[in-house]
PDB file of C-alpha atoms in Angstrom:
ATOM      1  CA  UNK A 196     172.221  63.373  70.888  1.00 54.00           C
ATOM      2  CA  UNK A 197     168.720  64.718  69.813  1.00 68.00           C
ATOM      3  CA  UNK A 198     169.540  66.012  66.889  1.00 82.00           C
ATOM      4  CA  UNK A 199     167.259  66.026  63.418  1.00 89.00           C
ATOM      5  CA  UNK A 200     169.293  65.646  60.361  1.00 91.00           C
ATOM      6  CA  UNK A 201     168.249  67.093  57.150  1.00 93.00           C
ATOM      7  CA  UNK A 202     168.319  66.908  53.499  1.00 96.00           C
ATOM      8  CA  UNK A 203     170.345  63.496  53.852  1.00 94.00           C
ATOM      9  CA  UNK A 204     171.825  61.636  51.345  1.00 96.00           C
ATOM     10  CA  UNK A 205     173.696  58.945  51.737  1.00 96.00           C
ATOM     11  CA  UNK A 206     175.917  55.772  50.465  1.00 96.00           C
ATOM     12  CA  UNK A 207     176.874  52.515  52.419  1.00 95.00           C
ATOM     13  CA  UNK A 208     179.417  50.295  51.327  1.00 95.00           C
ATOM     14  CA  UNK A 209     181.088  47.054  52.513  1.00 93.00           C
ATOM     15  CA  UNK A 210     184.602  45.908  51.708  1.00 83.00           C
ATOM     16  CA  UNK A 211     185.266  42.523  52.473  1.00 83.00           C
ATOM     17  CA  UNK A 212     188.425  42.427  52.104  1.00 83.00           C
ATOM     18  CA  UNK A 213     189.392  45.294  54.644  1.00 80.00           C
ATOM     19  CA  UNK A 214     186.605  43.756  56.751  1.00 87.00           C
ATOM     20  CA  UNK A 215     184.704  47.285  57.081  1.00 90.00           C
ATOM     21  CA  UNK A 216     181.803  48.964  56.652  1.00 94.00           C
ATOM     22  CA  UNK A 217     181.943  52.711  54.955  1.00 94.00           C
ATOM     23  CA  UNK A 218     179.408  55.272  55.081  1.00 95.00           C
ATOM     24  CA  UNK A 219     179.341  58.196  53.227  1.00 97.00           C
ATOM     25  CA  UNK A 220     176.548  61.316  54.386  1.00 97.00           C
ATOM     26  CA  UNK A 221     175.810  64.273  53.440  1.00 97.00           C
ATOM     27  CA  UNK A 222     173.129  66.229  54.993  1.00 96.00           C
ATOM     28  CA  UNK A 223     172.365  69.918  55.797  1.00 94.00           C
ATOM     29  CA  UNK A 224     174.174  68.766  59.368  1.00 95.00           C
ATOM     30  CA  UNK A 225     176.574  66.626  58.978  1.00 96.00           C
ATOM     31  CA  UNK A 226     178.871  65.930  55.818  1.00 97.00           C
ATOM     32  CA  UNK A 227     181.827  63.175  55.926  1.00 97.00           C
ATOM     33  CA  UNK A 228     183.138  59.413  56.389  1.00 97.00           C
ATOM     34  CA  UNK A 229     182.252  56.903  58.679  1.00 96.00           C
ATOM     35  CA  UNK A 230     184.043  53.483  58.664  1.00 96.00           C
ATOM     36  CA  UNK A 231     183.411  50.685  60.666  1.00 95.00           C
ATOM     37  CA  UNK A 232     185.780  47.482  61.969  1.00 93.00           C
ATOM     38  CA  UNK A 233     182.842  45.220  63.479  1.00 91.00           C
ATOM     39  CA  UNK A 234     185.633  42.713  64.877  1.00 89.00           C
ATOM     40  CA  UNK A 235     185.760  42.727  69.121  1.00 86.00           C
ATOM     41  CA  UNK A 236     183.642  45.466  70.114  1.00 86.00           C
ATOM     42  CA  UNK A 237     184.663  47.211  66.659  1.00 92.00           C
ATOM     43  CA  UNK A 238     185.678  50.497  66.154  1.00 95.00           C
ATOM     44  CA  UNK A 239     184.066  53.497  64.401  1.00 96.00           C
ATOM     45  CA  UNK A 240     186.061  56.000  62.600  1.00 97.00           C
ATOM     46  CA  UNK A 241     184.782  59.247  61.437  1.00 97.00           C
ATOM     47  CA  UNK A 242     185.981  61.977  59.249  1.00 98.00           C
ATOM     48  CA  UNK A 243     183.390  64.827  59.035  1.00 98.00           C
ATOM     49  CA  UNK A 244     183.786  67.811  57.348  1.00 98.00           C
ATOM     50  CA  UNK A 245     181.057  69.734  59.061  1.00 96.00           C
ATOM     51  CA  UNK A 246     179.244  68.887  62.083  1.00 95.00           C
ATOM     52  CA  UNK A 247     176.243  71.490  62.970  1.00 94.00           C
ATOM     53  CA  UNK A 248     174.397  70.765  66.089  1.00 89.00           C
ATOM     54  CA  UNK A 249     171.505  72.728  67.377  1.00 83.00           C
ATOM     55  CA  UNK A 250     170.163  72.511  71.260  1.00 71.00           C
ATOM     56  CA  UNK A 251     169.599  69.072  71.851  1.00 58.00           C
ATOM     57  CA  UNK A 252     166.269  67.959  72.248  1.00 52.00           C
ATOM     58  CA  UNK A 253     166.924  66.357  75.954  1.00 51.00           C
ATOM     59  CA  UNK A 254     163.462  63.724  75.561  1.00 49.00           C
ATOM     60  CA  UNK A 255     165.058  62.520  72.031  1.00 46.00           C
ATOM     61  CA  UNK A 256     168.328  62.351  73.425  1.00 46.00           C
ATOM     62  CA  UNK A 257     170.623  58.588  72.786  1.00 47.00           C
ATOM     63  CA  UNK A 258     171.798  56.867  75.786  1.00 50.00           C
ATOM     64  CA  UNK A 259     175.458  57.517  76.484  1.00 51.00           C
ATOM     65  CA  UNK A 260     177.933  54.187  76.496  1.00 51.00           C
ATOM     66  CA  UNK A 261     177.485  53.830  80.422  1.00 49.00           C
ATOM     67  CA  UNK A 262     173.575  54.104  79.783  1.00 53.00           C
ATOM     68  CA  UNK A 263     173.421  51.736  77.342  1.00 49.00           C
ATOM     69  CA  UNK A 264     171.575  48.224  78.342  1.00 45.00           C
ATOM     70  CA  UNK A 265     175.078  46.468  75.920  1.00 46.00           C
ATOM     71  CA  UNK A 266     177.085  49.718  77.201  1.00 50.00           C
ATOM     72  CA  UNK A 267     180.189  46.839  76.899  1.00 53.00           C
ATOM     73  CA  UNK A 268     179.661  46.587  73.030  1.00 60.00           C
ATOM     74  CA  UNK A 269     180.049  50.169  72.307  1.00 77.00           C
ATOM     75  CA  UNK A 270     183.145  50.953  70.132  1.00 90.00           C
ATOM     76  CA  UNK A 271     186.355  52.825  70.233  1.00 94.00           C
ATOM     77  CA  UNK A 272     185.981  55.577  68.371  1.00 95.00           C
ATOM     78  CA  UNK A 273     188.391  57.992  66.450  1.00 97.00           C
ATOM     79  CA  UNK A 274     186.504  61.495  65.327  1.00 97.00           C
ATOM     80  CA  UNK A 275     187.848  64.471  63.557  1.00 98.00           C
ATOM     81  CA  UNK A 276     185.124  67.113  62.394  1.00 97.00           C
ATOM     82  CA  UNK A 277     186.543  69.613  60.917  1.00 97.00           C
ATOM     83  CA  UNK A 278     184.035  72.264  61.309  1.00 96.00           C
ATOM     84  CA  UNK A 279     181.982  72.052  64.692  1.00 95.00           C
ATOM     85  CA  UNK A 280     179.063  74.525  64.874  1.00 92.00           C
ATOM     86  CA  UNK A 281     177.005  74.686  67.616  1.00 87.00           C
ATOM     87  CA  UNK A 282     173.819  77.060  68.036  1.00 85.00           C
ATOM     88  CA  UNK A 283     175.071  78.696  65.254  1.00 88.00           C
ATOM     89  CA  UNK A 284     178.378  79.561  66.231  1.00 88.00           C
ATOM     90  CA  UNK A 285     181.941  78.216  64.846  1.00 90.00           C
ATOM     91  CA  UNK A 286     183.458  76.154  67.414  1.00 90.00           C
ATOM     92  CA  UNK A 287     186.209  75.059  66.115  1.00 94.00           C
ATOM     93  CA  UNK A 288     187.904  71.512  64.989  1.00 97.00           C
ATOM     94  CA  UNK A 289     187.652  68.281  67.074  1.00 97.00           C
ATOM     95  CA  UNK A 290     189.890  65.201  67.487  1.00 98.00           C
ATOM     96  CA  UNK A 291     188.549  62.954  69.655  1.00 96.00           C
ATOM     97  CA  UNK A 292     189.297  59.325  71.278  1.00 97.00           C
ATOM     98  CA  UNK A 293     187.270  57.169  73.278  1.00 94.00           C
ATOM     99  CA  UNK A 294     187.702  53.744  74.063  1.00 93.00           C
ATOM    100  CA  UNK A 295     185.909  51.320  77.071  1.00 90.00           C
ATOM    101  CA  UNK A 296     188.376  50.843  80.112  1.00 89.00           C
ATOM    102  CA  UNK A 297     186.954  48.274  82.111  1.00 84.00           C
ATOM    103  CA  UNK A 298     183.496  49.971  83.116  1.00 80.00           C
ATOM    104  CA  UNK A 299     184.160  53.011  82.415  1.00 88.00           C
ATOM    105  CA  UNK A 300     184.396  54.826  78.628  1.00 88.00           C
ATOM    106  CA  UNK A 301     187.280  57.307  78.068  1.00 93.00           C
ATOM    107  CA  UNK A 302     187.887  60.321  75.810  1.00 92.00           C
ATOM    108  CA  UNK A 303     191.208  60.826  75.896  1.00 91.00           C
ATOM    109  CA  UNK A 304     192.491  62.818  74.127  1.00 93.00           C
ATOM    110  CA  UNK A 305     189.546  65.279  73.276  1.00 94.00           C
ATOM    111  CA  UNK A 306     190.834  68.450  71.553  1.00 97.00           C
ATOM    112  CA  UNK A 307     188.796  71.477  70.504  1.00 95.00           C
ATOM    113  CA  UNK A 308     191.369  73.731  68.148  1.00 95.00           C
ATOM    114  CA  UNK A 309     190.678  76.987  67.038  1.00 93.00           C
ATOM    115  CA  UNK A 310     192.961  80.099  65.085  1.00 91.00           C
ATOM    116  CA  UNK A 311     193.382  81.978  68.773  1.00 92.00           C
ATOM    117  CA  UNK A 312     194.273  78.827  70.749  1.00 93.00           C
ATOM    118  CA  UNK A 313     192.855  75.102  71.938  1.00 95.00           C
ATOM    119  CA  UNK A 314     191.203  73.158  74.653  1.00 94.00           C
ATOM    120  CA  UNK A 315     192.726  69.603  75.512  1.00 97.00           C
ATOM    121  CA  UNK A 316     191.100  67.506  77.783  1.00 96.00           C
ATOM    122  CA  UNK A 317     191.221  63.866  79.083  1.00 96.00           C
ATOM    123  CA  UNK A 318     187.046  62.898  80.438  1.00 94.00           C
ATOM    124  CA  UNK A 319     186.155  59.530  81.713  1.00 94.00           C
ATOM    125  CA  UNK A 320     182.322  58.513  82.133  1.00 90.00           C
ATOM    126  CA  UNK A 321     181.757  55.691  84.667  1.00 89.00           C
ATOM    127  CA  UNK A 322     178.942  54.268  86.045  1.00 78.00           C
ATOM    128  CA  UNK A 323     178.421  54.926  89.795  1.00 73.00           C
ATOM    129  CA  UNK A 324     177.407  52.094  92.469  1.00 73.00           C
ATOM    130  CA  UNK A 325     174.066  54.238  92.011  1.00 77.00           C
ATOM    131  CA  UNK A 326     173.494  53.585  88.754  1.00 76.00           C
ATOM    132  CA  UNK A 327     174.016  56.885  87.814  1.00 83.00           C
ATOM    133  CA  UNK A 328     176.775  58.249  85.326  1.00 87.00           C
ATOM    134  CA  UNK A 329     179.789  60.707  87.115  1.00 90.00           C
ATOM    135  CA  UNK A 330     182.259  62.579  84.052  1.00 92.00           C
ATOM    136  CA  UNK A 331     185.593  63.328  85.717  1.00 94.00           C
ATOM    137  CA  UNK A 332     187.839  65.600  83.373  1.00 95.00           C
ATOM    138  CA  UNK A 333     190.448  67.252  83.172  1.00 97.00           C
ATOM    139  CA  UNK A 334     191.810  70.217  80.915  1.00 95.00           C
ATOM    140  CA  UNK A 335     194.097  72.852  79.598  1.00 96.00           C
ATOM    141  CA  UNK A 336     192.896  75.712  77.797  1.00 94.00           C
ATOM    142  CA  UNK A 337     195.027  78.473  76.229  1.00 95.00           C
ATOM    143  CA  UNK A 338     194.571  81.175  73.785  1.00 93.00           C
ATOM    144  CA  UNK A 339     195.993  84.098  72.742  1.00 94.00           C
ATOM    145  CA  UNK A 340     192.636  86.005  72.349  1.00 92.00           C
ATOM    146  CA  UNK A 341     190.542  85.600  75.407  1.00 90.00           C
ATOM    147  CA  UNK A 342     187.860  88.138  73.809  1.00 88.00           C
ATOM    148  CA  UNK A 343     187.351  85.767  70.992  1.00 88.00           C
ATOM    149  CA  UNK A 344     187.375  82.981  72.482  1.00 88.00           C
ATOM    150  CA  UNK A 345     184.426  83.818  74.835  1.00 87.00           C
ATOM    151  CA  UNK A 346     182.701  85.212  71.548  1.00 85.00           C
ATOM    152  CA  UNK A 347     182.831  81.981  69.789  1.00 83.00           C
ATOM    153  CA  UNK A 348     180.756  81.243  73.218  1.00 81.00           C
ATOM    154  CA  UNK A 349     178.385  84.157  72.959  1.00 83.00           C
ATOM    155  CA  UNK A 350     179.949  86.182  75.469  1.00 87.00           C
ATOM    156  CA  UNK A 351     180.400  89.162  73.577  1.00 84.00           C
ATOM    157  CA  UNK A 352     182.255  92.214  74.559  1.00 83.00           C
ATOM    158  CA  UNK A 353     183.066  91.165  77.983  1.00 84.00           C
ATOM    159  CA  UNK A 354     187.157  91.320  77.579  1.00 84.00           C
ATOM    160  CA  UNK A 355     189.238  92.432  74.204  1.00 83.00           C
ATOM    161  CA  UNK A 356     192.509  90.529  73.382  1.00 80.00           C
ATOM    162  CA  UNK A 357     194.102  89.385  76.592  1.00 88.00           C
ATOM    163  CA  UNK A 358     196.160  86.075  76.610  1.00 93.00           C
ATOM    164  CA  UNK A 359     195.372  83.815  79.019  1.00 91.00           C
ATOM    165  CA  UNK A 360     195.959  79.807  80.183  1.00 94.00           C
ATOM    166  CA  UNK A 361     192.893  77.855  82.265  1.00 92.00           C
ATOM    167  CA  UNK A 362     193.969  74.412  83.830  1.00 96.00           C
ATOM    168  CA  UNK A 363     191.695  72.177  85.994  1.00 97.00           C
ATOM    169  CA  UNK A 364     189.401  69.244  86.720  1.00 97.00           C
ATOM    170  CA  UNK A 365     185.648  69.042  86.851  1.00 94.00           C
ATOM    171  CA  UNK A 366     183.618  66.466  88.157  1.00 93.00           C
ATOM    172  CA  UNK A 367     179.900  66.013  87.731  1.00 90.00           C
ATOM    173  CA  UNK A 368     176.776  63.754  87.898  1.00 89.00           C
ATOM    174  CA  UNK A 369     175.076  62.877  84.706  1.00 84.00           C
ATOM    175  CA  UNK A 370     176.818  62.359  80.862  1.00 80.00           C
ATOM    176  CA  UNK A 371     178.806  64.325  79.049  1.00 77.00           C
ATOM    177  CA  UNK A 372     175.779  65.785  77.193  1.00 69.00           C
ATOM    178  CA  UNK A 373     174.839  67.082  80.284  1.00 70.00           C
ATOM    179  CA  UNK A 374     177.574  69.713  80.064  1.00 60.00           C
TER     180      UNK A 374
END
């Protein structure tokens, strides 16, 4: 994670009789609804407006749920941001899933939407007999403006219009903030 948040302001409230817990932030980074179901491993679901990330700060960064010394009392977790910005650029809109599967933790589905087109993906994190994380994913990608798309990357006038479809699986050592 390693991100800083800014100008915060925020209000927690409990409802006993829904048994959850609901914050609601506001900060120069992050604006929306959190709730949270403590009962089983709980589950955490967010509805944020905006979401603004900068280049994580890698020494400041969380421990993923495989990393975790009680990585088997992390919750599921539904997330929908509704603005995702990231280095300054306008990523798009997220809906997310992730749930524990025995020892591993799976985001499935993970879906990054934007006007020309979306990326769907499936990702599961496990812990390898190394003790070291492995991401397998998989993913569709299709747009109808490949020039934009790779802008909304910083890849600027490297290919106008052009409609195209990516499908595939990538595997690699480390989290999914190691992407």
């Amino acid at each position: 994670w390693g991100q800083v948040l800014h100008k915060v302001s925020a209000r927690l409230a409990h409802t006993p009789a829904q048994a959850n817990w609901l914050l609601n932030i506001k900060s120069s980074e992050i604006q929306g609804d959190v709730r949270y179901w403590p009962e089983g491993n709980g589950r955490v679901q967010a509805n944020l407006a905006r979401v603004v990330l900068s280049s994580a700060n890698k020494s400041a960064r969380l421990a993923t749920p495989t990393e975790s010394p009680r990585a088997q009392a992390w919750p599921a977790m539904d997330v929908h941001v509704g603005e995702l910005i990231y280095q300054g650029r306008l990523l798009g809109r997220v809906d997310m899933s992730a749930h524990r599967a025995g020892s591993s933790w799976v985001l499935d589905p993970f879906r990054l939407t934007v006007p020309e087109g979306a990326l769907k993906a499936a990702l599961t994190v496990t812990l390898a007999t190394n003790g070291r994380q492995e991401v397998d994913s998989r993913f569709d990608m299709n747009t109808s403006d490949v020039g934009r798309s790779l802008a909304r990357l910083g890849v600027n006038d490297s290919f106008r219009k052009g409609e195209g479809t990516l499908s595939g699986t990538l595997r690699w050592p480390g989290s999914v903030l190691d992407l």
